[in-house]
Structures are given as structure tokens and as C-alpha cells.
CSV table of C-alpha atoms in Angstrom, one decimal:
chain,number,residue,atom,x,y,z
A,1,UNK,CA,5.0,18.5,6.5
A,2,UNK,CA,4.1,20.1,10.1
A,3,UNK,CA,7.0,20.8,12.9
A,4,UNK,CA,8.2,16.9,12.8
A,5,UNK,CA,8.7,14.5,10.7
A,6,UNK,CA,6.0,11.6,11.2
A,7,UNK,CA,4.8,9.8,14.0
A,8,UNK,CA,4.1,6.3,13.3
A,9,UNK,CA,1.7,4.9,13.1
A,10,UNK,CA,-8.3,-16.2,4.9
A,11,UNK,CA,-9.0,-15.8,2.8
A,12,UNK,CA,-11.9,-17.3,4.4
A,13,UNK,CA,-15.0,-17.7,2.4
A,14,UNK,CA,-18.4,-18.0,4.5
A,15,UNK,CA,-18.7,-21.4,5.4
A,16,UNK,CA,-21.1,-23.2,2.8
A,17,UNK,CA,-24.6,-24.7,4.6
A,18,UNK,CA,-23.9,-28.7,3.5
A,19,UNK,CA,-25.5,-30.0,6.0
A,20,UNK,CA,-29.4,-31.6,4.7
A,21,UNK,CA,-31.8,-33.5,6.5
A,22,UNK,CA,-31.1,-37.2,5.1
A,23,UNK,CA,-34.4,-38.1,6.6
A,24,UNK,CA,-36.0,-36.0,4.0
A,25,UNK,CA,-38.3,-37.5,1.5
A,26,UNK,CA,-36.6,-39.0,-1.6
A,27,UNK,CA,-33.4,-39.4,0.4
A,28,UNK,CA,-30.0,-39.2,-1.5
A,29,UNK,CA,-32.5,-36.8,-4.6
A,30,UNK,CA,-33.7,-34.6,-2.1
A,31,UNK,CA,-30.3,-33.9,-1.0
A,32,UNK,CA,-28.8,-33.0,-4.1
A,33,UNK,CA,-32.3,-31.0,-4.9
A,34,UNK,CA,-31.9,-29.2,-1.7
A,35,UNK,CA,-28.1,-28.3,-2.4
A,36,UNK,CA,-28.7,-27.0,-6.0
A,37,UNK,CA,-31.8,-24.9,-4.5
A,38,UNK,CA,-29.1,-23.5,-1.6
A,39,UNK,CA,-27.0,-22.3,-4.5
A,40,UNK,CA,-29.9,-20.1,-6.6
A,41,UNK,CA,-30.8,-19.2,-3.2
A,42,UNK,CA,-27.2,-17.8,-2.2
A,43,UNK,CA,-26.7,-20.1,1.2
A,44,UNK,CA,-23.9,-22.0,-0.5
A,45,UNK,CA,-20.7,-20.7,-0.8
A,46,UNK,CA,-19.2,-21.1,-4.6
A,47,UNK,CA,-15.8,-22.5,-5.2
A,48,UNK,CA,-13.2,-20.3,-3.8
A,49,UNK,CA,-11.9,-17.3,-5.5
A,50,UNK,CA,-12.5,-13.5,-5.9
A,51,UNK,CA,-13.0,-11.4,-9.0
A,52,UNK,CA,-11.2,-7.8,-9.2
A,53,UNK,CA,-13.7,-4.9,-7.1
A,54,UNK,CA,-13.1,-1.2,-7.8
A,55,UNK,CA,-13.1,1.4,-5.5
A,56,UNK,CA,-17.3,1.7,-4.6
A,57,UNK,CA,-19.0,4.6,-5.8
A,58,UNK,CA,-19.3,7.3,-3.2
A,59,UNK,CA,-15.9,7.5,-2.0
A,60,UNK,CA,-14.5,10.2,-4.0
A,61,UNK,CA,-12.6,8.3,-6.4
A,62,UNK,CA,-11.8,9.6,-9.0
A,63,UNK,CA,-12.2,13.3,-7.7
A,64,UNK,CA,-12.8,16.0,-10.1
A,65,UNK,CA,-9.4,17.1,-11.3
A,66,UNK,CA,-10.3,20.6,-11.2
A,67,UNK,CA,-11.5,20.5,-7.5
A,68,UNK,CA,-8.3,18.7,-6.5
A,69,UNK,CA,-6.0,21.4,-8.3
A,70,UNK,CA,-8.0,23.8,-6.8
A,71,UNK,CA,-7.3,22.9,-3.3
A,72,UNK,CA,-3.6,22.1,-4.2
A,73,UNK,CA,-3.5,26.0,-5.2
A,74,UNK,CA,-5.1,26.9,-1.7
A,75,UNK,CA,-3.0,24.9,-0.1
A,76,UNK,CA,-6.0,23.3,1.3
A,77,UNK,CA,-5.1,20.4,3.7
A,78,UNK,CA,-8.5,19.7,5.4
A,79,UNK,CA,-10.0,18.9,2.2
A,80,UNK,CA,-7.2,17.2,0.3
A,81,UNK,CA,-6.9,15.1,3.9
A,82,UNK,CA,-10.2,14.4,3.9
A,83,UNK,CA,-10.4,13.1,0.0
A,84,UNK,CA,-7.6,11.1,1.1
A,85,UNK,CA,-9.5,9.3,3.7
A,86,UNK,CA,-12.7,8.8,1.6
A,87,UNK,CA,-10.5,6.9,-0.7
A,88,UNK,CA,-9.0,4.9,1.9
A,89,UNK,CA,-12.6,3.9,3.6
A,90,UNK,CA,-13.4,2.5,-0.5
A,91,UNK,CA,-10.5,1.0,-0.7
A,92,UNK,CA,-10.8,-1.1,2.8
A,93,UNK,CA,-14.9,-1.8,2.8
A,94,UNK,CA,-15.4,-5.2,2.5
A,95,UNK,CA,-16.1,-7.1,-0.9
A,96,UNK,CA,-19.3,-8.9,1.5
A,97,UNK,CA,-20.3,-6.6,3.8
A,98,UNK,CA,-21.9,-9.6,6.3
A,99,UNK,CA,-19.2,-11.8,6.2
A,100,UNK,CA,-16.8,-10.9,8.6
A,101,UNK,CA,-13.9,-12.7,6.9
A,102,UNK,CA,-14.5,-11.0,3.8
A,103,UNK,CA,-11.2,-9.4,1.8
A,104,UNK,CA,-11.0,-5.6,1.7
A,105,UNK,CA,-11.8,-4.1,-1.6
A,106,UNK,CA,-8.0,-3.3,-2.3
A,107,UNK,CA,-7.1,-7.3,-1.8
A,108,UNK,CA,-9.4,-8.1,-4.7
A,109,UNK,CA,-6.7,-6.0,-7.1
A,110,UNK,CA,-3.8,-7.2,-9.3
A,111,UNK,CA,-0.5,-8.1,-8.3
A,112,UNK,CA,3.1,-7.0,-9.8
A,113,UNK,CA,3.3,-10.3,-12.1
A,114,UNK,CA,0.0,-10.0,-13.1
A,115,UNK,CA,0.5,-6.4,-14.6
A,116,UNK,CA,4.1,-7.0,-15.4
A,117,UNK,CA,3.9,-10.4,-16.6
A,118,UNK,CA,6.1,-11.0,-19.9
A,119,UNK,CA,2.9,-13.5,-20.3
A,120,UNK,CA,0.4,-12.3,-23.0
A,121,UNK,CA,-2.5,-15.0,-21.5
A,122,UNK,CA,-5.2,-12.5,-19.5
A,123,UNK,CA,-7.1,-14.3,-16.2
A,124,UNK,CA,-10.6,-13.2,-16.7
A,125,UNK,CA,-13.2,-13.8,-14.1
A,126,UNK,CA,-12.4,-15.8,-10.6
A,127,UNK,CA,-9.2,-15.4,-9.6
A,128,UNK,CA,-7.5,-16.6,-6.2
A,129,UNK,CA,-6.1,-14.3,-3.7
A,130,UNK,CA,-2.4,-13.5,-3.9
A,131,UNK,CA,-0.1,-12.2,-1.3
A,132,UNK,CA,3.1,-12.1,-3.1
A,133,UNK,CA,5.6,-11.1,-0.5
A,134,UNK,CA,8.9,-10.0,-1.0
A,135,UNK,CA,11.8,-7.6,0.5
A,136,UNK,CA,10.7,-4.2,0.0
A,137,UNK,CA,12.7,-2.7,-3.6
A,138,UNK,CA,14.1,0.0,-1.4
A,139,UNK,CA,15.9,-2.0,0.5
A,140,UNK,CA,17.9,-3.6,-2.2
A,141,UNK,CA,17.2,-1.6,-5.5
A,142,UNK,CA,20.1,-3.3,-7.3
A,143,UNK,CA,21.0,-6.5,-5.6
A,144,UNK,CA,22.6,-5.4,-2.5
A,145,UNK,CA,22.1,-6.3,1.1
A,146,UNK,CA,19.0,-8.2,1.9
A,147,UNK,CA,17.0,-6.9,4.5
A,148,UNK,CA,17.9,-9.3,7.0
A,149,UNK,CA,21.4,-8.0,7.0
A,150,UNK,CA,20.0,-5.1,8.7
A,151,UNK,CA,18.6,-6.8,11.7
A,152,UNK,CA,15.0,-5.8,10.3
A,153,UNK,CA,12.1,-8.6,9.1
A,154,UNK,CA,8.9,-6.6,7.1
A,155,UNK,CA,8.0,-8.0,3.5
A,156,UNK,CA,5.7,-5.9,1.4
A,157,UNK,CA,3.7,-6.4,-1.4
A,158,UNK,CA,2.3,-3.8,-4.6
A,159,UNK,CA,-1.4,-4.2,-6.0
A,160,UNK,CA,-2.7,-2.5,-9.0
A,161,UNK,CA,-5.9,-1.9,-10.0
A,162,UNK,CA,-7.9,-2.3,-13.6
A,163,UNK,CA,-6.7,1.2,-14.9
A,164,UNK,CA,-3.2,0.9,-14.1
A,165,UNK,CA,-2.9,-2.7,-15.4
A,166,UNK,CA,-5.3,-2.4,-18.5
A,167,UNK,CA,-3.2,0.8,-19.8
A,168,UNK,CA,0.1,-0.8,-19.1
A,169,UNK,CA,-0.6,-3.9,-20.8
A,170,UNK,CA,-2.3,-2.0,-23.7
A,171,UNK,CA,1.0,0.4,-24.2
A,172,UNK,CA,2.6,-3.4,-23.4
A,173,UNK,CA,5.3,-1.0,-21.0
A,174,UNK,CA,5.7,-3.8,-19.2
A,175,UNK,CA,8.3,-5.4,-21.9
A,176,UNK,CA,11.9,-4.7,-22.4
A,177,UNK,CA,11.7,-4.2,-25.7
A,178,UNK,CA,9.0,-2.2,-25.8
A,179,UNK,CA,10.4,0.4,-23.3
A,180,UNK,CA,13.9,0.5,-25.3
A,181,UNK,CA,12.1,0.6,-28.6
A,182,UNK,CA,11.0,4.0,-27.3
A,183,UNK,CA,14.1,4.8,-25.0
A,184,UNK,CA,15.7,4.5,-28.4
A,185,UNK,CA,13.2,6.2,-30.5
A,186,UNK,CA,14.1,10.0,-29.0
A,187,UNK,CA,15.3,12.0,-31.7
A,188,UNK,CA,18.6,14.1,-30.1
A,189,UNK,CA,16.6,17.3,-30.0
A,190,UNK,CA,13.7,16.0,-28.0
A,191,UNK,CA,13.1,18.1,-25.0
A,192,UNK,CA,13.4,16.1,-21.5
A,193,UNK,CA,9.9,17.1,-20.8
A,194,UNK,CA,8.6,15.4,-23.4
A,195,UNK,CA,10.8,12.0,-23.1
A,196,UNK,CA,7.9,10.0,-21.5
A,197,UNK,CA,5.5,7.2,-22.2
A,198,UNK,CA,1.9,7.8,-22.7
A,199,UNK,CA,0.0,9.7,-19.6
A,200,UNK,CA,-1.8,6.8,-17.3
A,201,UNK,CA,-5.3,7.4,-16.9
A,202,UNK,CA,-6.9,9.3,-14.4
A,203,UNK,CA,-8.4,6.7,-12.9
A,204,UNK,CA,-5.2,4.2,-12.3
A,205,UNK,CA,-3.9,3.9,-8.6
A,206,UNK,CA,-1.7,1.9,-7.5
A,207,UNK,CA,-0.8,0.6,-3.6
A,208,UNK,CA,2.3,-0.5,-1.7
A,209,UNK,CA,1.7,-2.7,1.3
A,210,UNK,CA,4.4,-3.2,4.5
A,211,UNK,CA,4.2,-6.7,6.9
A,212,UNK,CA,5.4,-7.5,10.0
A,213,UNK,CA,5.3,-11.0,11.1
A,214,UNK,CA,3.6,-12.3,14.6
A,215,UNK,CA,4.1,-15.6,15.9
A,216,UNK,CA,0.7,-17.7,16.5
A,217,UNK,CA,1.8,-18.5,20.5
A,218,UNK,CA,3.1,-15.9,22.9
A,219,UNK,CA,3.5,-12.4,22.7
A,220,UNK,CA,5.6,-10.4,19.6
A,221,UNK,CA,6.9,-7.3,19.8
A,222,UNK,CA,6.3,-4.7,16.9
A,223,UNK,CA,8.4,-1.3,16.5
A,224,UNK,CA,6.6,1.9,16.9
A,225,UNK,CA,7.2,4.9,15.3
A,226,UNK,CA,6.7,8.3,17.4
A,227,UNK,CA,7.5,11.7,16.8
A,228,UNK,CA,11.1,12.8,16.5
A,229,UNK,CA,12.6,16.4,16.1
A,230,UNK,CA,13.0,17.8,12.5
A,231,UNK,CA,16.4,18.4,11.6
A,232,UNK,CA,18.1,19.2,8.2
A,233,UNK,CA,19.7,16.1,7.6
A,234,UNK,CA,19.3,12.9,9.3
A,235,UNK,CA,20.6,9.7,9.8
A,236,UNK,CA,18.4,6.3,9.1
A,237,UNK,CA,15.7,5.2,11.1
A,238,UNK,CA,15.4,1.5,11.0
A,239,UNK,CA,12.6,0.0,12.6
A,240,UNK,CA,15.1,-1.6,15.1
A,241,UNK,CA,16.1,1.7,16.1
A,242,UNK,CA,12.5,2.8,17.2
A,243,UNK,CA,12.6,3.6,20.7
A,244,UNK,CA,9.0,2.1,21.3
A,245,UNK,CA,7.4,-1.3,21.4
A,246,UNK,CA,4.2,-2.8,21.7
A,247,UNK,CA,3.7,-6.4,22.5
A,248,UNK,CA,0.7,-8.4,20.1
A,249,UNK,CA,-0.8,-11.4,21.8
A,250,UNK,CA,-2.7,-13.0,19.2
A,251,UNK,CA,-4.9,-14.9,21.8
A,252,UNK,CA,-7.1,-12.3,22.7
A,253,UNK,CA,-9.5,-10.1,20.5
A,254,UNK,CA,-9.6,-7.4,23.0
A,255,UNK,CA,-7.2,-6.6,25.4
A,256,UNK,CA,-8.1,-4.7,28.5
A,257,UNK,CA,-6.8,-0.8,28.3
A,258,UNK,CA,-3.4,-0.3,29.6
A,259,UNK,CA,-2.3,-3.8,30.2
A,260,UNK,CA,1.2,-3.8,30.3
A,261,UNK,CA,4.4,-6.5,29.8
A,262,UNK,CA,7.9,-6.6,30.2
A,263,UNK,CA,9.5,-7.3,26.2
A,264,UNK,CA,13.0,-7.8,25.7
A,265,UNK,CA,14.6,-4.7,26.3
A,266,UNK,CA,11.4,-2.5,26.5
A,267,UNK,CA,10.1,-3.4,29.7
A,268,UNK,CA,6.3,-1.7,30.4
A,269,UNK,CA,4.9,-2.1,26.7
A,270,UNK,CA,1.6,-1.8,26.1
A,271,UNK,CA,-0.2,-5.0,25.1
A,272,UNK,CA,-2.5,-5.0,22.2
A,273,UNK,CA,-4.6,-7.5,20.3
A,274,UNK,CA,-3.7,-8.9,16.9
A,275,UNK,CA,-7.4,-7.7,16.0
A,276,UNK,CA,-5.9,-4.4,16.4
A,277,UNK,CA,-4.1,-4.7,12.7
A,278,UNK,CA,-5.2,-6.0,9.3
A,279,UNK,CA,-4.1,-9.7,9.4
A,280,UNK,CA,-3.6,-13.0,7.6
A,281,UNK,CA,-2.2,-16.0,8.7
A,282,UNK,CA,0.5,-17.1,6.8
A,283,UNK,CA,1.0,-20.3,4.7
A,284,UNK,CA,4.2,-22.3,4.4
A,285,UNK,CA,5.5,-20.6,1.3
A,286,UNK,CA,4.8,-17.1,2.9
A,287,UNK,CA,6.0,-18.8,6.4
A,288,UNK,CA,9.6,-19.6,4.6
A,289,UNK,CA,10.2,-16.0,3.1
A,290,UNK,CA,9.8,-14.7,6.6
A,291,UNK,CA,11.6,-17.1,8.7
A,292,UNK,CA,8.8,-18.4,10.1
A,293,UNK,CA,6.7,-21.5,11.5
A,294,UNK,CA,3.1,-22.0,9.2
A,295,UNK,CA,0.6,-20.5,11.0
A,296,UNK,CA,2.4,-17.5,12.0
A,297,UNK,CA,0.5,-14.1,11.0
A,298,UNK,CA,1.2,-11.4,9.0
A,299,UNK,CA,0.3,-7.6,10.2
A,300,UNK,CA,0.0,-4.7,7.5
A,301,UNK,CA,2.1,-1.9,9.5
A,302,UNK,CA,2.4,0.5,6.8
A,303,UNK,CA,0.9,1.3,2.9
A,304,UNK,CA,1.3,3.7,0.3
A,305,UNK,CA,-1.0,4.3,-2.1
A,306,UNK,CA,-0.8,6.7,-5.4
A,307,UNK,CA,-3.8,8.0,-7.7
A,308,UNK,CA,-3.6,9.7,-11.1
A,309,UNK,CA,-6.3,12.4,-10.4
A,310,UNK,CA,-4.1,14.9,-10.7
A,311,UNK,CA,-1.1,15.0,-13.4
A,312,UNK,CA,1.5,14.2,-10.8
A,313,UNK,CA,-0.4,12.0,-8.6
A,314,UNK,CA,-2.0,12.2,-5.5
A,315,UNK,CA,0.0,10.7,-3.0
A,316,UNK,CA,-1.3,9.5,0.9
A,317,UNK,CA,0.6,7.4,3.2
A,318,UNK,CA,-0.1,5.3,6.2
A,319,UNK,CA,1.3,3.3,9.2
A,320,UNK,CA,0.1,1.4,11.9
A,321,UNK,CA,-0.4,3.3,15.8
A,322,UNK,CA,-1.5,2.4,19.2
A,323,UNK,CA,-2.5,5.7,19.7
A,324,UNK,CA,-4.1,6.5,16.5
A,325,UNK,CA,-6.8,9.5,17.3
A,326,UNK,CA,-3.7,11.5,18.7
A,327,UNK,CA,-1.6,14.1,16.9
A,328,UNK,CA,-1.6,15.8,13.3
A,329,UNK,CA,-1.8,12.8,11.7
A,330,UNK,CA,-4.6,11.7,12.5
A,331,UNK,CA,-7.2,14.7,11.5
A,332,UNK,CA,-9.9,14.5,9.4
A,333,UNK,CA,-10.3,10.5,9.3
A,334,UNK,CA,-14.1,9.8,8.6
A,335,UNK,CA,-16.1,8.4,11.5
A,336,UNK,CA,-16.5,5.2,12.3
A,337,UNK,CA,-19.4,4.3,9.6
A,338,UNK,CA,-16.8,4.6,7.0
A,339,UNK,CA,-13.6,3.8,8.1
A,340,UNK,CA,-14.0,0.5,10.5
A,341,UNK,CA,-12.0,-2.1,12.3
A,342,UNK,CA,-8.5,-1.7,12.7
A,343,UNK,CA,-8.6,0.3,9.5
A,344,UNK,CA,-8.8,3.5,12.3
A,345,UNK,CA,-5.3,2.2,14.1
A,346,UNK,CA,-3.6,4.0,10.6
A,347,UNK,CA,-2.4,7.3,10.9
A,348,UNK,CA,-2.0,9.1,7.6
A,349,UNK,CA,0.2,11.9,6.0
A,350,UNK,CA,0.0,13.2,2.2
A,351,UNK,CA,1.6,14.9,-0.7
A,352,UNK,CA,0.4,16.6,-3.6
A,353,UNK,CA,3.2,19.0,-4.2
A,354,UNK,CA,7.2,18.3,-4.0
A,355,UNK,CA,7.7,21.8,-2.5
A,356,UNK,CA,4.4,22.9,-0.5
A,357,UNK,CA,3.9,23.5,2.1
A,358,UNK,CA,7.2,23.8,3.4
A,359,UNK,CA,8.7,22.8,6.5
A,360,UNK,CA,8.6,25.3,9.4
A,361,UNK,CA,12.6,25.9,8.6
A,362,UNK,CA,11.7,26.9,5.4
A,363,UNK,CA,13.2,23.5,3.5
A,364,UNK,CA,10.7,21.7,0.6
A,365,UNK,CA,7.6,19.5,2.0
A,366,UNK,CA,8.6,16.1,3.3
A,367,UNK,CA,6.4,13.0,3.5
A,368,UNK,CA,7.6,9.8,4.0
A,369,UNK,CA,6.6,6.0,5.8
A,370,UNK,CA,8.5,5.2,8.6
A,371,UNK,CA,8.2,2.0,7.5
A,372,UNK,CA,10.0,2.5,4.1
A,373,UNK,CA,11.8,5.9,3.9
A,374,UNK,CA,13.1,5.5,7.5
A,375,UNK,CA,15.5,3.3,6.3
A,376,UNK,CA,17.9,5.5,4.7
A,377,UNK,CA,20.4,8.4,5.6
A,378,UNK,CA,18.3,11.3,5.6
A,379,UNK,CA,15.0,9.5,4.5
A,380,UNK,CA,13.1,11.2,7.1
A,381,UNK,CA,13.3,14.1,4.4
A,382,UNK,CA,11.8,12.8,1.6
A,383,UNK,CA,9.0,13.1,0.1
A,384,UNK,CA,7.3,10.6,-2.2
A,385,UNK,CA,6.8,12.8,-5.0
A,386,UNK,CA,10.0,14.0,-5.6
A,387,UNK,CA,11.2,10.1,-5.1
A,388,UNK,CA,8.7,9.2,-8.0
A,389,UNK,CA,9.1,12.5,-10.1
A,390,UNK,CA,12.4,10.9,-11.0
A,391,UNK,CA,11.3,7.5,-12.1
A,392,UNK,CA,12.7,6.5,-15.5
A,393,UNK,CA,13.4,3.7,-17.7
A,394,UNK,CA,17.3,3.8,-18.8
A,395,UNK,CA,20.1,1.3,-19.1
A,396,UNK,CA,21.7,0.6,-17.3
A,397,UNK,CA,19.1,0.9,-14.6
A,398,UNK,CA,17.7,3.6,-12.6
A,399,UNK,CA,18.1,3.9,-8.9
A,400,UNK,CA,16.0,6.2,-7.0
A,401,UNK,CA,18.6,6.8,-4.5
A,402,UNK,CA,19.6,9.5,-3.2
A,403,UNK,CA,16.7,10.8,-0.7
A,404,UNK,CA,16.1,14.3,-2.4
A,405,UNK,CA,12.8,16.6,-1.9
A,406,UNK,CA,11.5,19.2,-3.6
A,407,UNK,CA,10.9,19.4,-7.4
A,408,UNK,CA,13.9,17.9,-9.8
A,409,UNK,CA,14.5,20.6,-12.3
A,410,UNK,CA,13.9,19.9,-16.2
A,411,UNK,CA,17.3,20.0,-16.9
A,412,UNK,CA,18.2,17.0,-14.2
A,413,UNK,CA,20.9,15.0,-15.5
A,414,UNK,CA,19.0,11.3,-14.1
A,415,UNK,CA,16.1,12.5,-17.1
A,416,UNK,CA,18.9,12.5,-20.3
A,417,UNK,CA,19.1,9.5,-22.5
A,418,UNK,CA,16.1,7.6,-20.7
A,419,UNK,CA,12.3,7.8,-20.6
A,420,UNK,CA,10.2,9.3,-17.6
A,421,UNK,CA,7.8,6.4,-16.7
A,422,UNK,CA,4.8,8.7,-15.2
A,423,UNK,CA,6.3,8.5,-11.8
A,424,UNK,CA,5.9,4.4,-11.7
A,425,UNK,CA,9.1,2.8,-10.4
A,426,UNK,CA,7.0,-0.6,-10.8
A,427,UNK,CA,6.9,0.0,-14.3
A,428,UNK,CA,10.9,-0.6,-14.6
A,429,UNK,CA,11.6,-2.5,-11.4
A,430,UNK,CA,8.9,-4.6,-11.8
A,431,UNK,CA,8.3,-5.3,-15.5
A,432,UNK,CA,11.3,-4.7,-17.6
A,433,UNK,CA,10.6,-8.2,-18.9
């Protein structure tokens, strides 16, 4: 998008006031009085679980479609970088803004099984909080190699909100034989354009989350991404490739500014402290899928997410830096009464066209996470909506592979004898059911 491809970048509830003074009048009654009086009061926390939260109002979400296109046809980057960010600062406010171990906004939404679920019963209400992780589609789209092979260890997780789930369910896309019930459905002369399922609504969005694991003792190093030279085509850019570490000591909230240590093979890498990231700790089932001891931690190193505001999506990525308020990718973030935390450690890049604005050799638009699209032969050159332009329900299955950019035409042979799925890959890869 500029002269380089990018540069990178528990659930606890508040504890519940139990303690009453036994020495109270009435005893044993007084006690149980006092408790139910804590809970019309507030001071005692309810059972544990966390109902689905929308993006709050006042940050920008939805935008007015017709403001969006608008700077789209200017080529406007300040303001389409900008709405990007407002939606980012909803999405990571806190569901309780005084409790520092509250979930982020986005953590309250719905995970791939409960929008793809085969299942017809509907959780309403309290629900508990699910990180389902799993090796990252891309890495093994149709049963191939499993990211270990490559040397590499991030897990990532999708989330959906109400929009996305209530119209998928609805259509019921989700199901096999719903999608080939329509696949099937297409009289011969149907034009490709029109070989789709219904529009999603303008409100549906939908995120894609990348973890790293760091151990509870010592120091763990975690691959940064920096700035390389565009080129035509590439080769892949695996995180173990990255010519950068830092080390994250999950001892320390703060870290003194440029503390240095010696990793494996990296020697003079900055230190930082796990605070620095979004976190969880991870349980023994989470613990096994990574190779790791209970207790560990995850880190959130990268995230895509996607909105429907405009008819072919709004796209906005981001990865974890240590240097976060330097370089392209890092203008226009909001100040610091929006975007908080180690939510500003994130640097950001977007798309809203396949083509615009090119590259400064003249080549289609190219956006990608260095924590996804780094991966593959050439994936520095990608861009996500070109990736997602061509996401279709067929069988045998679609892949999305190979890395293309700019705008598939009509005519593209992938689009005949299969359905265009609104540029959702989760709709096949993950339902299909």
C-alpha cells in the first residue's frame, strides 16, 4: 500500500465481597441478609459468564455507507484510517470499564461453532468465554502440513458478531445441504455475478485473531516483523524467518526502556513486559494444542477484522510492534482516551479496494498480516480483498490459494459451477455442516 510491504507490528470476574461481620446481630440471618443486600447493591459478583456486547455507540460503527464510498472514491486514507481505528477502540473498550480484568468488547462475541453449528439449540443470555484455538486455515486449507511442520507455533481464533451469526443461521448457510440446495439450484444461464447467497447485513463484522504462546517462568522470545523492500514477487516470510526478536518476561509489568538480553541467536533484544500485549493465561486444553505447560500465556500478535459497510467489505488489519508510534502504519490511531493499554502496541494497515491505490511500481494495492499472509510464496503481495473476493461454496472445495491481488474478473473460472459466499471463507470452511 505505500513503498514496502508492512512492518510488523481470566477471564477474571471482580472478586465478589463475601466476607460479613459474623459478630453482627442475628448472626448466621444477618449474614445471608447482608449477602442478598450486596447483590441488589451490585458489590457481589454474579455467577460467571458474559452475555454478547456490540460495538458501543460512538465509534463509528456502522459508518454511513455513503460517507465510506465517498472517501473510497477520493482515495481518502486519513479518514478511512481513521474510521478504522474508531472501530478498533469499540471493539477493545472494556465490557466493565472499572474492573481491570474485564474482557474487551470483541471477547464477548460468537465463536465459529456457535455460528456454524449443525446444532439448531440457540444459547440465549450468559454465556462462558471461549477461546477456541486452532491452526490458522491458511496454513492447512485442505489437510496438509500442520503448522508445526514449519518450525512455527501461533494458533488463531475467528469471532462473529450478532449480525453475522443471526443472518447466517436465518439463511441456515451454515448447512451442507442448504448451500448445495442452492449451488444446485442455478439455472445454466445464470450470470456469475448473480451466483451468490443473500447480501449480509450492513452491520455484520466479523474478526480473525493470531496467538503466540509465552511461558509463565523466564524470558520467550516473539518474532517481529519490520519493514522489507517491495519487490514483484516474493518468497514466504515465516515468522521464523523474521530477522528480529524481542524477549517477553512475564514477571514484570513494566520493564525499564531499553533493557536488553542475549536470546538464542538474537543477542541484544529488547526486553518487554507481557503487559505490553493482550494476554490470557492458558488452561490445560488450550496448554495441550500449543505444546505447552498450564499456566503458560497466550499473546494476541496479530487480527483481522472485516465489516459489511460497504458492499465489499471494509477490511483493517493489525499486528503486534515494539515500536508502535513509528512509521506509516501507525498514523491516525486515536489518542490515548480511546485506544488504551497495549491496544496502542498494534500497528494497522487497510483495504477497501483490490486495486487502489497502487503500489509505487504501479502493481494492484497489497495488504496483508505478517502473521498470516507471510506464510506463503509471494503473500507479501496480497491483499485481503482479492483473497476474499474469491470465496465460494463448490464441491469439491474451494481453496483460496494462489496469493493473487487486484480484482478477479467476472468471467474467473474459480466463480463457475459454485456460489460466491459474500467474501466469507468461514462460511464454507467453517460451516459446511
Amino acid at each position: 500500500m505505500h513503498d514496502h510491504p508492512l512492518e510488523t507490528h481470566s477471564l477474571q470476574r471482580f472478586e465478589a465481597r463475601k466476607e460479613e461481620d459474623d459478630e453482627m446481630s442475628g448472626g448466621r440471618i444477618a449474614t445471608v441478609f447482608a449477602i442478598c443486600t450486596s447483590l441488589l447493591l451490585g458489590n457481589l459478583a454474579l455467577p460467571q459468564g458474559l452475555s454478547y456486547t456490540p460495538v458501543p455507540s460512538g465509534f463509528d460503527f456502522p459508518a454511513d455507507e455513503r460517507v465510506l464510498l465517498d472517501a473510497v472514491s477520493r482515495g481518502d486514507e486519513e479518514q478511512l484510517r481513521t474510521h478504522a481505528w474508531t472501530v478498533f477502540a469499540g471493539l477493545t473498550q472494556k465490557t466493565r470499564q472499572n474492573d481491570p480484568n474485564s474482557e474487551a468488547v470483541w471477547e464477548t462475541w460468537y465463536t465459529g461453532d456457535e455460528v456454524f453449528s449443525a446444532e439448531t439449540g440457540v444459547q440465549k443470555g450468559l454465556r462462558s468465554l471461549k477461546r477456541d484455538l486452532v491452526a490458522p486455515r491458511q496454513f492447512s486449507p485442505h489437510g496438509g502440513a500442520h503448522l508445526k511442520a514449519a518450525g512455527e507455533s501461533q494458533l488463531s481464533s475467528t469471532l462473529f458478531n450478532q449480525e453475522l451469526k443471526d443472518h447466517t443461521r436465518s439463511e441456515k448457510l451454515q448447512l451442507h445441504r442448504t448451500m448445495k440446495a442452492i449451488n444446485d439450484g442455478w439455472p445454466a444461464q445464470t450470470p456469475v455475478e448473480n451466483r451468490k447467497v443473500k447480501d449480509y447485513p450492513r452491520g455484520a463484522m466479523s474478526l480473525k485473531l493470531v496467538w503466540m504462546p509465552v511461558a509463565k517462568n523466564g524470558m520467550t522470545a516473539i518474532p517481529t516483523w519490520d519493514e522489507m523492500p517491495v519487490t514483484d514477487v516474493a518468497g514466504a516470510f515465516p515468522p521464523s524467518s523474521w530477522k528480529r526478536r524481542v524477549a517477553v518476561d512475564p514477571s514484570r509489568s513494566s520493564v525499564p526502556e531499553g533493557e536488553l538480553t542475549d536470546l538464542p541467536g538474537f543477542p541484544g533484544s529488547r526486553v518487554v513486559p507481557l503487559t505490553a500485549f493482550h494476554h490470557f493465561k492458558l488452561d490445560a486444553e488450550q496448554a495441550a494444542r500449543f505444546g505447552r505447560d498450564e499456566g503458560d500465556y497466550a499473546v494476541l500478535v496479530g487480527m483481522h477484522y472485516t465489516t459489511k459497510e460497504i458492499p465489499n467489505w471494509f477490511w483493517a488489519t493489525f499486528w503486534w510492534h515494539d515500536r508502535p508510534n513509528d512509521g506509516p502504519y501507525a498514523a491516525d490511531r486515536l489518542d490515548d482516551t480511546k485506544i488504551r493499554g497495549p491496544w496502542r502496541n498494534y500497528l494497522m494497515d487497510i483495504a477497501y479496494d483490490m486495486d487502489l491505490p497502487k503500489e509505487t511500481n504501479g502493481t494492484p494495492n497489497a495488504v496483508f498480516n505478517p502473521w498470516l499472509e507471510a506464510h506463503f510464496e509471494n503473500g507479501v503481495n496480497s491483499n485481503c480483498m482479492t483473497c476474499h473476493q474469491r470465496a465460494i461454496w463448490t464441491e469439491p472445495d474451494a481453496t483460496f490459494l494462489p496469493i493473487t491481488r487486484g480484482a478477479a474478473p467476472a468471467n474467473d473460472p474459480i466463480f463457475r459451477n459454485s456460489t460466491k459466499v459474500d467474501f466469507l471463507w468461514s462460511l464454507p470452511l467453517e460451516g459446511n455442516n
